[in-house]
Coordinates of C-alpha atoms in Angstrom, one line a residue:
M179 CA -15.1 29.3 -2.3
S180 CA -14.1 26.2 -3.4
S181 CA -15.3 22.8 -1.1
V182 CA -15.1 19.5 -0.9
P183 CA -18.8 18.2 -2.1
E184 CA -20.5 15.9 0.1
R185 CA -21.2 12.6 -0.9
S186 CA -24.7 12.4 -2.3
E187 CA -23.2 15.4 -4.3
I188 CA -20.8 12.3 -6.2
D189 CA -23.1 11.1 -9.5
T190 CA -23.2 7.4 -9.1
E191 CA -21.2 6.4 -11.9
Y192 CA -18.4 7.2 -10.0
T193 CA -19.2 5.7 -7.4
W194 CA -18.0 2.1 -6.4
D195 CA -20.3 -0.6 -6.8
L196 CA -20.8 -2.0 -3.2
E197 CA -24.8 -3.2 -3.5
S198 CA -22.6 -6.7 -5.3
I199 CA -21.6 -7.7 -2.6
Y200 CA -24.7 -6.5 -0.4
A201 CA -27.9 -5.0 -1.3
T202 CA -28.4 -3.5 1.6
D203 CA -27.1 -2.7 5.0
E204 CA -30.0 -5.3 6.0
E205 CA -28.2 -8.6 4.2
W206 CA -25.2 -7.7 5.4
E207 CA -26.7 -7.8 8.8
E208 CA -28.1 -11.5 7.9
A209 CA -24.5 -12.5 6.4
F210 CA -22.8 -11.1 10.2
E211 CA -24.8 -13.4 11.7
T212 CA -24.6 -16.1 9.8
V213 CA -21.3 -16.2 9.0
Q214 CA -20.6 -15.1 13.3
S215 CA -22.8 -19.0 14.8
R216 CA -20.3 -20.9 12.3
L217 CA -17.5 -20.4 13.8
D218 CA -18.5 -22.5 16.9
D219 CA -18.2 -25.4 14.1
L220 CA -14.6 -25.0 14.2
K221 CA -14.4 -25.7 17.6
Q222 CA -15.2 -29.3 16.9
Y223 CA -12.2 -29.7 15.3
E224 CA -9.6 -29.0 18.3
G225 CA -7.8 -31.5 19.5
Q226 CA -8.8 -33.8 16.0
V227 CA -6.4 -31.8 13.5
T228 CA -4.6 -33.5 12.3
D229 CA -5.9 -37.2 13.3
D230 CA -5.4 -38.7 9.6
G231 CA -5.8 -36.4 6.2
E232 CA -9.4 -36.1 5.8
T233 CA -10.2 -34.2 8.7
L234 CA -7.3 -32.1 7.9
Y235 CA -8.5 -31.7 4.6
S236 CA -12.2 -31.0 6.5
V237 CA -10.8 -28.3 8.4
L238 CA -8.7 -26.1 6.2
Q239 CA -12.3 -26.6 4.0
L240 CA -14.0 -25.6 6.6
R241 CA -12.2 -22.7 7.7
D242 CA -11.5 -21.0 4.5
E243 CA -15.1 -20.5 3.4
I244 CA -15.6 -18.8 7.1
M245 CA -13.0 -17.3 6.1
R246 CA -14.1 -15.6 3.2
E247 CA -17.7 -15.2 4.6
V248 CA -16.0 -13.0 7.1
S249 CA -13.7 -11.3 5.0
M250 CA -17.1 -9.6 2.5
V251 CA -18.4 -8.2 5.7
Y252 CA -15.7 -6.7 7.1
S253 CA -14.3 -5.7 3.3
Y254 CA -17.9 -3.9 2.6
A255 CA -18.2 -2.2 6.6
R256 CA -14.8 -0.6 6.0
M257 CA -16.2 0.7 1.9
R258 CA -18.7 1.7 3.7
K259 CA -17.1 3.1 6.5
D260 CA -13.6 5.6 4.2
E261 CA -17.0 6.6 2.0
D262 CA -17.9 9.2 4.2
T263 CA -15.0 8.2 8.1
T264 CA -17.4 10.5 10.2
N265 CA -21.0 7.9 8.9
Q266 CA -21.1 6.9 12.7
Q267 CA -23.5 3.5 11.6
Y268 CA -20.7 2.2 9.0
Q269 CA -17.9 3.8 12.9
A270 CA -20.2 0.8 13.9
F271 CA -20.5 -1.8 11.3
T272 CA -16.2 -1.3 11.1
A273 CA -16.2 -1.8 15.0
R274 CA -18.4 -5.3 14.4
A275 CA -16.4 -6.2 11.6
Q276 CA -13.2 -6.8 13.2
S277 CA -14.3 -8.1 16.4
L278 CA -15.9 -10.3 14.2
S279 CA -12.5 -10.8 12.4
S280 CA -10.4 -11.6 15.3
D281 CA -13.6 -13.4 16.5
A282 CA -12.6 -15.7 14.4
S283 CA -9.0 -15.8 14.4
S284 CA -9.3 -16.4 17.4
A285 CA -11.5 -19.2 16.6
A286 CA -9.1 -20.8 14.0
S287 CA -6.3 -20.2 16.3
F288 CA -5.6 -23.7 17.0
I289 CA -5.6 -25.4 13.8
D290 CA -2.4 -24.0 13.1
P291 CA -0.3 -25.6 16.3
E292 CA -1.0 -28.7 16.2
I293 CA -0.7 -29.3 12.4
Q294 CA 2.8 -28.4 14.3
S295 CA 2.4 -31.0 16.3
A296 CA 2.8 -33.5 13.7
T297 CA 6.2 -33.9 12.1
R298 CA 6.7 -32.7 8.3
E299 CA 7.3 -36.3 7.4
E300 CA 3.3 -37.2 8.9
I301 CA 1.4 -34.1 7.0
T302 CA 3.6 -35.3 3.4
A303 CA 2.3 -38.8 4.2
M304 CA -1.4 -37.5 3.9
V305 CA -0.9 -34.5 1.6
E306 CA 0.6 -38.3 -0.7
S307 CA -3.4 -40.3 0.6
T308 CA -5.7 -38.2 1.0
E309 CA -7.3 -36.5 -2.4
G310 CA -7.3 -32.6 -2.7
L311 CA -5.1 -32.5 0.6
E312 CA -2.4 -31.7 -1.9
T313 CA -4.2 -28.1 -2.6
Y314 CA -2.8 -27.2 1.1
D315 CA 1.0 -28.5 0.1
H316 CA 2.8 -25.0 0.5
Y317 CA 0.4 -23.4 2.5
L318 CA 1.9 -26.8 5.1
D319 CA 5.1 -26.0 4.4
D320 CA 4.5 -22.9 5.1
V321 CA 3.1 -23.0 8.7
L322 CA 5.9 -26.0 9.6
R323 CA 8.1 -23.5 8.6
M324 CA 6.8 -21.0 11.1
K325 CA 7.5 -22.8 13.8
A326 CA 9.5 -21.9 15.6
H327 CA 7.5 -18.8 16.9
T328 CA 4.2 -20.2 16.4
R329 CA 2.9 -21.2 20.6
S330 CA 0.8 -23.3 22.1
A331 CA -3.1 -23.5 21.4
E332 CA -3.4 -21.7 24.4
V333 CA -0.8 -18.7 23.7
E334 CA -2.2 -18.7 19.6
E335 CA -5.8 -17.7 20.9
L336 CA -5.1 -15.3 23.5
L337 CA -2.8 -12.8 20.2
A338 CA -4.6 -13.5 18.1
D339 CA -7.8 -12.4 21.1
L340 CA -5.8 -9.0 21.3
S341 CA -5.0 -8.8 18.1
E342 CA -8.2 -6.7 18.2
V343 CA -6.6 -4.1 20.4
T344 CA -3.0 -4.9 19.4
G345 CA -3.7 -2.5 16.0
G346 CA -6.0 0.4 17.2
T347 CA -3.7 2.3 17.7
S348 CA -3.9 2.6 13.3
E349 CA -7.8 3.3 13.8
V350 CA -7.1 6.0 16.1
Y351 CA -4.7 7.9 13.7
N352 CA -6.8 6.9 10.9
M353 CA -10.2 8.5 12.8
L354 CA -8.0 11.8 14.0
A355 CA -6.3 12.3 10.1
N356 CA -9.2 11.9 8.3
A357 CA -12.7 12.2 10.6
D358 CA -11.6 14.4 13.3
M359 CA -8.7 16.4 12.0
E360 CA -9.7 19.5 9.7
F361 CA -6.4 21.4 8.2
A362 CA -6.6 26.3 7.3
T363 CA -8.3 27.4 4.7
V364 CA -6.2 29.8 2.8
E365 CA -6.2 32.6 -0.6
K366 CA -4.6 31.4 -3.5
P367 CA -2.7 33.5 -5.7
D368 CA -5.6 33.9 -7.6
G369 CA -8.1 35.5 -4.8
S370 CA -10.2 32.7 -3.6
S371 CA -10.1 30.1 -1.7
V372 CA -9.4 26.0 -0.4
Q373 CA -9.6 25.0 1.9
I374 CA -6.3 22.1 2.8
T375 CA -7.5 18.2 3.3
Q376 CA -5.1 15.6 3.4
N377 CA -5.9 15.1 -0.5
N378 CA -5.0 18.0 -2.0
F379 CA -1.7 19.7 0.1
T380 CA 0.8 17.7 -2.5
T381 CA -1.2 19.1 -5.2
L382 CA -1.7 22.7 -3.5
L383 CA 2.0 21.5 -3.5
K384 CA 2.5 22.0 -6.7
N385 CA 0.7 26.1 -7.3
Q386 CA 3.4 28.0 -9.0
D387 CA 3.0 30.4 -6.5
R388 CA 5.6 29.9 -4.1
E389 CA 4.7 32.9 -1.6
F390 CA 1.4 30.7 -1.8
R391 CA 3.2 27.1 -1.4
Q392 CA 4.6 28.1 1.7
T393 CA 1.5 29.4 3.4
V394 CA -0.1 26.8 2.8
H395 CA 3.4 23.6 4.2
E396 CA 3.4 25.6 7.3
S397 CA -0.7 26.0 8.4
F398 CA -0.8 22.2 6.9
Y399 CA 2.4 21.2 9.7
E400 CA 1.5 24.2 11.7
D401 CA -2.2 22.4 12.4
W402 CA -0.2 19.1 12.4
A403 CA 1.3 20.4 16.2
D404 CA -1.4 21.5 18.0
V405 CA -1.8 17.5 17.7
R406 CA 2.0 16.6 18.0
N407 CA 1.5 15.0 21.5
T408 CA -1.4 12.9 20.5
V409 CA 0.3 11.5 17.6
A410 CA 2.9 11.1 19.6
A411 CA 2.2 8.7 21.8
A412 CA 0.0 6.5 19.4
Y413 CA 2.7 5.9 17.6
K414 CA 5.0 4.2 20.8
N415 CA 2.4 2.4 21.4
A416 CA 1.8 1.4 17.5
V417 CA 5.7 0.3 18.0
K418 CA 5.3 -1.3 21.0
A419 CA 2.9 -3.3 20.0
D420 CA 5.6 -4.2 17.2
V421 CA 8.4 -5.2 19.6
K422 CA 6.2 -7.4 21.6
T423 CA 4.4 -9.2 20.0
A424 CA 7.7 -9.8 17.9
Q425 CA 9.2 -11.0 22.2
A426 CA 6.3 -12.6 22.5
R427 CA 6.6 -15.3 18.7
Y428 CA 10.2 -15.2 20.5
Y429 CA 12.1 -13.5 17.7
D430 CA 15.1 -10.5 18.4
T431 CA 13.8 -7.6 16.4
A432 CA 10.1 -6.4 15.3
R433 CA 11.8 -6.6 11.6
E434 CA 12.8 -9.8 11.7
A435 CA 9.2 -11.0 12.2
A436 CA 7.8 -8.9 9.9
L437 CA 10.3 -9.7 7.4
D438 CA 9.6 -13.9 8.4
G439 CA 5.5 -13.4 7.8
P440 CA 6.5 -13.2 3.6
N441 CA 9.6 -15.2 4.5
V442 CA 12.0 -12.5 2.7
P443 CA 15.6 -12.3 4.2
V444 CA 16.0 -9.4 6.1
E445 CA 19.3 -9.0 4.3
V446 CA 16.7 -7.4 1.5
Y447 CA 16.2 -5.0 3.9
D448 CA 19.7 -4.0 4.6
N449 CA 20.3 -4.6 0.4
L450 CA 18.0 -2.0 -0.4
L451 CA 19.0 1.0 2.6
E452 CA 22.9 0.2 2.0
S453 CA 22.0 0.9 -2.3
V454 CA 19.7 3.5 -1.7
R455 CA 22.6 5.8 0.5
E456 CA 25.3 4.8 -2.3
N457 CA 23.1 6.9 -5.0
L458 CA 22.5 9.3 -2.5
D459 CA 24.2 11.4 -5.3
K460 CA 20.9 11.3 -7.9
L461 CA 18.4 12.0 -5.3
H462 CA 20.6 15.4 -4.6
R463 CA 20.8 16.5 -8.5
H464 CA 17.6 15.9 -8.2
T465 CA 17.2 18.1 -5.6
E466 CA 19.6 20.9 -7.8
L467 CA 17.9 20.6 -11.0
K468 CA 14.6 21.1 -9.2
G469 CA 15.6 24.4 -8.2
E470 CA 17.5 24.9 -11.9
A471 CA 14.4 24.6 -12.8
L472 CA 12.2 26.8 -10.2
G473 CA 15.1 28.9 -10.6
V474 CA 16.1 29.5 -7.0
D475 CA 18.8 29.8 -5.4
E476 CA 18.0 27.1 -2.8
V477 CA 15.0 24.3 -2.5
E478 CA 13.0 24.5 0.1
M479 CA 10.4 22.0 2.0
W480 CA 7.4 23.5 -0.1
D481 CA 9.7 23.4 -3.6
L482 CA 9.7 19.7 -4.4
Y483 CA 6.6 18.6 -5.1
M484 CA 6.5 20.7 -8.0
P485 CA 7.5 19.5 -11.5
M486 CA 10.4 20.7 -13.3
T487 CA 9.0 22.1 -15.7
E488 CA 7.5 25.9 -16.9
T489 CA 3.6 25.3 -15.9
E490 CA 1.5 23.9 -13.8
S491 CA 0.1 20.0 -13.8
P492 CA -1.8 20.0 -17.9
D493 CA -5.6 18.8 -16.1
V494 CA -6.3 15.4 -17.3
S495 CA -9.9 13.9 -17.2
Y496 CA -11.2 10.5 -15.6
E497 CA -12.2 9.8 -18.7
Q498 CA -8.9 10.4 -20.9
A499 CA -6.5 8.9 -18.0
C500 CA -9.1 6.3 -18.1
E501 CA -8.5 6.3 -22.2
W502 CA -4.8 6.2 -22.0
T503 CA -3.7 3.6 -19.0
V504 CA -6.2 0.7 -21.3
E505 CA -4.2 1.6 -24.1
A506 CA -0.7 1.8 -22.7
L507 CA -1.4 -1.3 -20.9
G508 CA -2.2 -3.9 -24.1
A509 CA 1.2 -4.5 -23.8
L510 CA 0.3 -6.8 -21.8
G511 CA -2.3 -9.0 -24.2
E512 CA -5.5 -8.0 -25.8
E513 CA -7.4 -10.2 -23.2
Y514 CA -6.0 -7.8 -20.1
Q515 CA -6.4 -4.9 -21.5
E516 CA -9.9 -5.8 -22.6
R517 CA -10.3 -6.6 -18.2
V518 CA -9.7 -3.7 -17.5
Q519 CA -11.3 -1.9 -19.8
A520 CA -14.5 -4.4 -18.0
G521 CA -13.6 -3.5 -15.0
L522 CA -13.6 0.2 -15.3
D523 CA -17.0 0.0 -16.8
S524 CA -18.5 -2.3 -13.9
R525 CA -18.0 0.5 -11.5
W526 CA -15.0 -0.4 -9.8
V527 CA -13.4 3.0 -9.2
D528 CA -14.8 5.4 -6.8
V529 CA -13.3 8.5 -8.4
Y530 CA -13.9 11.2 -6.5
E531 CA -13.7 12.9 -3.1
N532 CA -15.7 13.9 -0.4
K533 CA -15.8 15.1 1.9
G534 CA -15.1 12.9 5.0
K535 CA -13.8 10.2 2.2
Q536 CA -10.1 7.9 3.5
S537 CA -7.8 9.3 2.2
G538 CA -5.5 8.3 -1.0
A539 CA -6.2 5.5 -2.4
Y540 CA -6.4 1.3 -2.3
S541 CA -8.0 -1.8 -4.7
G542 CA -9.9 -3.1 -2.2
G543 CA -12.2 -6.8 -2.5
T544 CA -12.3 -10.0 -1.2
Y545 CA -12.0 -13.3 -3.4
D546 CA -15.4 -13.2 -3.6
T547 CA -16.3 -10.0 -5.5
Q548 CA -15.4 -7.8 -8.1
P549 CA -12.2 -5.6 -7.6
F550 CA -13.1 -1.8 -6.1
I551 CA -10.5 0.8 -5.6
L552 CA -10.9 4.1 -4.0
M553 CA -9.2 6.7 -5.1
N554 CA -9.3 11.6 -4.7
W555 CA -9.2 12.7 -8.3
Q556 CA -7.7 15.5 -9.3
D557 CA -7.7 16.2 -12.5
D558 CA -3.9 15.9 -12.6
I559 CA -1.3 13.6 -14.4
S560 CA 0.0 12.3 -10.3
S561 CA -4.6 10.7 -10.8
M562 CA -3.9 8.9 -13.3
F563 CA -1.3 7.0 -12.7
T564 CA -2.7 6.8 -9.2
L565 CA -4.5 4.7 -11.3
A566 CA -3.1 2.9 -13.4
H567 CA -1.6 1.4 -9.9
E568 CA -4.2 0.5 -8.1
L569 CA -6.4 -1.0 -11.3
G570 CA -2.3 -3.1 -11.6
H571 CA -3.2 -4.2 -8.2
S572 CA -6.7 -4.9 -9.0
M573 CA -6.1 -7.5 -12.4
H574 CA -3.5 -9.5 -10.3
S575 CA -6.0 -9.7 -7.9
Q576 CA -9.0 -11.6 -11.0
Y577 CA -5.3 -13.2 -12.5
T578 CA -5.2 -15.1 -9.1
K579 CA -8.5 -15.5 -8.3
Q580 CA -8.9 -17.0 -11.9
E581 CA -6.2 -19.8 -11.4
Q582 CA -5.7 -20.4 -7.5
P583 CA -7.7 -21.8 -4.3
Y584 CA -8.7 -18.7 -1.4
V585 CA -5.3 -19.9 0.6
Y586 CA -3.2 -18.1 -2.4
S587 CA -5.8 -15.9 -3.3
G588 CA -3.8 -13.4 -1.8
Y589 CA -0.1 -12.0 -1.8
E590 CA 2.2 -10.0 -0.4
I591 CA 2.9 -6.3 -0.9
F592 CA 6.2 -7.4 -2.0
V593 CA 5.3 -8.7 -4.9
A594 CA 1.7 -6.8 -4.8
E595 CA 3.6 -3.2 -5.5
V596 CA 5.2 -5.2 -8.7
A597 CA 2.0 -5.1 -10.2
S598 CA 1.2 -1.8 -9.4
T599 CA 4.3 0.2 -10.4
V600 CA 4.7 -1.5 -13.5
N601 CA 1.1 -0.2 -14.7
E602 CA 2.8 2.8 -14.0
A603 CA 5.7 1.6 -15.9
L604 CA 3.7 0.9 -18.4
L605 CA 1.9 4.0 -18.7
T606 CA 4.8 6.8 -18.7
Q607 CA 6.1 5.5 -22.5
H608 CA 2.8 4.7 -23.8
L609 CA 2.3 8.9 -23.6
L610 CA 6.4 9.6 -24.1
D611 CA 5.7 6.7 -27.0
T612 CA 2.4 9.2 -28.1
V613 CA 1.4 12.1 -27.4
E614 CA 2.9 14.5 -28.8
D615 CA 2.4 17.8 -27.0
E616 CA 6.6 18.4 -25.8
T617 CA 4.6 20.7 -22.8
F618 CA 2.5 17.4 -21.8
R619 CA 5.5 14.5 -22.9
R620 CA 8.0 17.2 -20.1
H621 CA 5.1 17.1 -17.6
V622 CA 5.3 13.0 -17.8
L623 CA 8.9 12.4 -17.7
N624 CA 8.9 14.8 -14.7
E625 CA 5.9 12.7 -13.0
Y626 CA 7.8 9.9 -13.5
L627 CA 10.8 11.1 -12.0
E628 CA 9.0 12.1 -9.4
R629 CA 7.8 8.3 -8.3
F630 CA 10.8 7.7 -8.7
R631 CA 11.5 9.8 -5.7
S632 CA 9.1 9.2 -4.3
T633 CA 8.8 6.3 -3.9
L634 CA 12.3 4.2 -4.1
Y635 CA 13.8 6.7 -2.4
R636 CA 11.4 8.5 -0.3
Q637 CA 10.0 4.8 1.0
T638 CA 13.0 3.7 1.2
M639 CA 13.9 6.7 4.0
F640 CA 10.5 5.7 5.4
A641 CA 11.8 2.4 6.0
D642 CA 15.0 3.3 7.3
F643 CA 12.9 5.7 10.0
E644 CA 10.7 2.8 11.2
H645 CA 13.7 1.1 11.1
Q646 CA 15.9 3.5 14.1
T647 CA 12.1 4.1 15.8
H648 CA 11.6 0.5 16.9
K649 CA 15.6 -0.2 17.9
L650 CA 15.2 2.7 19.8
V651 CA 12.3 0.9 21.5
E652 CA 13.7 -2.1 21.5
E653 CA 17.5 -1.2 23.7
G654 CA 14.2 0.8 26.2
E655 CA 15.3 4.4 24.2
A656 CA 12.4 6.5 24.9
L657 CA 10.4 7.3 22.1
T658 CA 8.9 10.9 23.0
P659 CA 7.4 13.9 20.0
D660 CA 11.5 15.4 20.5
A661 CA 12.9 11.3 19.8
V662 CA 10.8 11.1 17.1
D663 CA 11.4 14.6 14.8
Q664 CA 14.9 14.0 16.2
V665 CA 15.1 11.2 13.3
Y666 CA 13.0 12.2 10.9
G667 CA 14.2 15.2 10.5
D668 CA 18.0 14.0 10.1
L669 CA 17.5 11.9 7.8
K670 CA 15.5 14.3 5.8
R671 CA 18.5 16.0 6.4
E672 CA 21.0 13.6 4.8
F673 CA 18.6 12.7 2.1
Y674 CA 17.8 15.8 0.3
E675 CA 20.9 17.2 1.7
P676 CA 21.2 20.6 -0.8
A677 CA 17.9 22.0 -0.1
N678 CA 17.0 23.3 3.3
V679 CA 15.0 21.0 6.5
D680 CA 13.1 23.4 7.8
E681 CA 11.8 22.5 12.1
H682 CA 8.3 22.0 9.8
I683 CA 9.2 19.1 7.9
E684 CA 10.2 16.7 11.0
R685 CA 6.6 16.4 11.7
E686 CA 5.5 15.3 8.1
W687 CA 6.5 11.9 9.9
M688 CA 3.4 11.9 11.7
R689 CA 0.9 12.2 8.2
I690 CA 2.2 8.8 7.1
P691 CA -0.4 6.7 8.0
H692 CA 1.9 3.3 7.0
F693 CA 4.3 3.9 9.4
Y694 CA 1.5 1.8 11.5
Y695 CA 0.6 -1.4 9.2
S696 CA 5.0 -2.7 10.8
F697 CA 7.3 -2.5 7.7
Y698 CA 5.5 -2.0 5.3
V699 CA 6.8 0.5 3.6
Y700 CA 9.9 -0.7 2.0
Q701 CA 7.9 -3.1 0.3
Y702 CA 7.1 -0.1 -2.4
A703 CA 10.5 0.3 -3.1
T704 CA 11.5 -2.9 -3.9
G705 CA 8.6 -3.1 -6.1
I706 CA 9.4 -0.2 -8.7
S707 CA 12.7 -2.1 -8.5
A708 CA 11.8 -4.9 -9.4
A709 CA 9.4 -3.4 -11.4
V710 CA 11.6 -1.4 -13.6
A711 CA 13.7 -4.8 -14.6
L712 CA 9.9 -6.3 -15.4
S713 CA 8.4 -4.0 -17.5
Q714 CA 11.8 -3.3 -19.7
K715 CA 11.6 -7.4 -20.6
I716 CA 7.8 -6.7 -21.4
L717 CA 8.5 -3.6 -23.3
D718 CA 11.2 -5.5 -25.2
P719 CA 10.3 -6.7 -29.1
D720 CA 12.5 -8.8 -28.7
D721 CA 11.6 -10.8 -25.7
E722 CA 8.5 -12.5 -26.5
A723 CA 7.9 -14.6 -23.3
A724 CA 8.2 -10.7 -21.0
A725 CA 4.3 -10.8 -20.8
D726 CA 3.1 -14.4 -20.6
D727 CA 5.8 -15.0 -17.5
Y728 CA 4.6 -12.1 -15.9
L729 CA 0.8 -12.8 -16.7
N730 CA 2.5 -16.5 -14.7
F731 CA 3.7 -14.8 -11.8
L732 CA 0.2 -12.7 -11.3
S733 CA -1.4 -15.3 -11.6
K734 CA 0.1 -17.6 -8.7
G735 CA -0.9 -15.4 -6.0
S736 CA 0.7 -16.5 -2.8
R737 CA 1.6 -20.2 -4.0
E738 CA 5.1 -19.7 -4.2
Y739 CA 7.3 -17.2 -1.8
P740 CA 7.7 -13.6 -3.1
L741 CA 11.7 -14.1 -4.0
E742 CA 10.1 -17.5 -5.9
L743 CA 7.8 -15.8 -7.7
L744 CA 9.6 -13.0 -8.3
Q745 CA 12.9 -15.7 -9.5
G746 CA 10.0 -17.0 -12.0
A747 CA 9.2 -14.3 -13.6
G748 CA 13.0 -13.1 -13.9
V749 CA 14.1 -11.1 -11.3
D750 CA 17.2 -12.6 -7.9
M751 CA 15.6 -9.8 -5.0
G752 CA 18.4 -12.0 -3.0
T753 CA 20.7 -9.0 -4.8
K754 CA 21.5 -5.8 -5.4
E755 CA 20.8 -5.8 -9.2
P756 CA 17.4 -4.8 -8.9
V757 CA 17.5 -1.7 -6.5
Q758 CA 20.8 -0.5 -8.4
A759 CA 19.5 -1.2 -12.2
A760 CA 16.3 1.2 -10.3
L761 CA 18.1 3.9 -9.3
D762 CA 20.5 3.6 -12.8
V763 CA 17.9 4.6 -14.6
Y764 CA 16.4 6.9 -12.8
G765 CA 20.0 8.8 -13.5
E766 CA 19.0 8.4 -17.2
Y767 CA 16.0 10.1 -16.5
L768 CA 17.8 12.6 -14.8
D769 CA 20.2 13.4 -17.9
E770 CA 16.9 13.5 -19.9
M771 CA 15.3 16.3 -18.1
A772 CA 18.5 17.9 -17.7
E773 CA 19.2 18.6 -21.0
L774 CA 15.2 19.8 -21.6
I775 CA 15.4 22.4 -18.5

């Protein structure tokens, strides 16, 4: 019987090096207490933030020092919990760290309103007359930009205090999905048994045996049906929290509030939805080609993850994936390539699935730590692309930390997904150019087509789902389980028109954790659009400046607004052109696959 190993059974070399943050849990406790005791230091500045430039600079420096320490405390706790979400000690660590983070935000909540109480001319004069304060010029511009949506210091403190509560539905969902739920064990075509998990579900749906795929599909979603009311209640309250928070900040909609944070016009969102809808014929063609490749009269939902190849995905070991990925990233120069290799050798990556481990993959870490990548390796091409994707995030952080102060060390998801998807595009081209095995090449082409489908089309469908469910709440409608199923099912039927959309797939929304991060997913779709344009420039031998321009983009962090950063790298996301260009590339790859089929 196939089983998922315990954490203790994983070799250390395939685990991330969290001891590089705190050698022991006792060190974490000391750091927690130290930074907690510093929160009151901020209060001495309340009411004095804009007295003069020196005071403004001092309070911003102190806040950044404290937040750097808080982020380390939180990241360590969260990643320890993610190693095994059933571990109650690290559940408690994470809860305490979340409270600390909320307390820190509350303690600093008076700063922005006090800055906004000054005029732009007064702030400019302080910047010009105070050494060091020029570092914060973009940050100060951003704070003043948000003046119309910032409440009084008292209300801001209350909103900061409530953030732990308003964000609590995400934690409830994650504990249910990753710690408490156990999915069915099914019999494989060879007679062995395998337990379905969040991590292996889509891998099992790539099995050549169609009857087995149907069993996996139906068993998985029937298990979700057992907690349908619980998940619907969690999602309903997450949407309500988004709406109420937006209203508290004088926004007309939750979507407007979410996009205004990174200063992304709502038109960018609308352009994405419109462009993708105008090109649904390409997705429909992909679905039809899949039916042809599989030799079926009608594509079912359990067929969607099947590759358009005659065999299952070739096995790809973690070591081989690392080698190919590093080679592919040579297009960005030797320094980038060497830094990736050094990271892989320094235990950036927590590679394999274990019991209780957080599902999916992400890149984490802080300004003062190395990057950390969570994986759930499945020995397939998809896992290799996920590794390249997360390394893109990690290298973005590395280049930013090297060039930017802490205040600009983060970056908006809108640009983050560009860095990750550029790596996928470079890996695809490298493999198509260098691997001679035709079967493997077809699998690579199929994988990239699937990533177009799942990133550009599927995430846009998710974005439309979020838009519609939030709109229902904003219009006073009840977000019942049936209502949510209806919205999702209708979208699935529109996007996958040639396929049979069964009742089980109407519950697919229940397994998407990103829906608990308000209006997050659309950025995957805009990200791949920008990434396709940038990767083509990087791979163009006549564009000698493209790689340097791209690395400069990575080095800027959040020093400029997202659309400005991308314009500097050569892509204008304020128009429909990048999205349409990416969809055109998708169409070209479909033509190539059609010839192979």
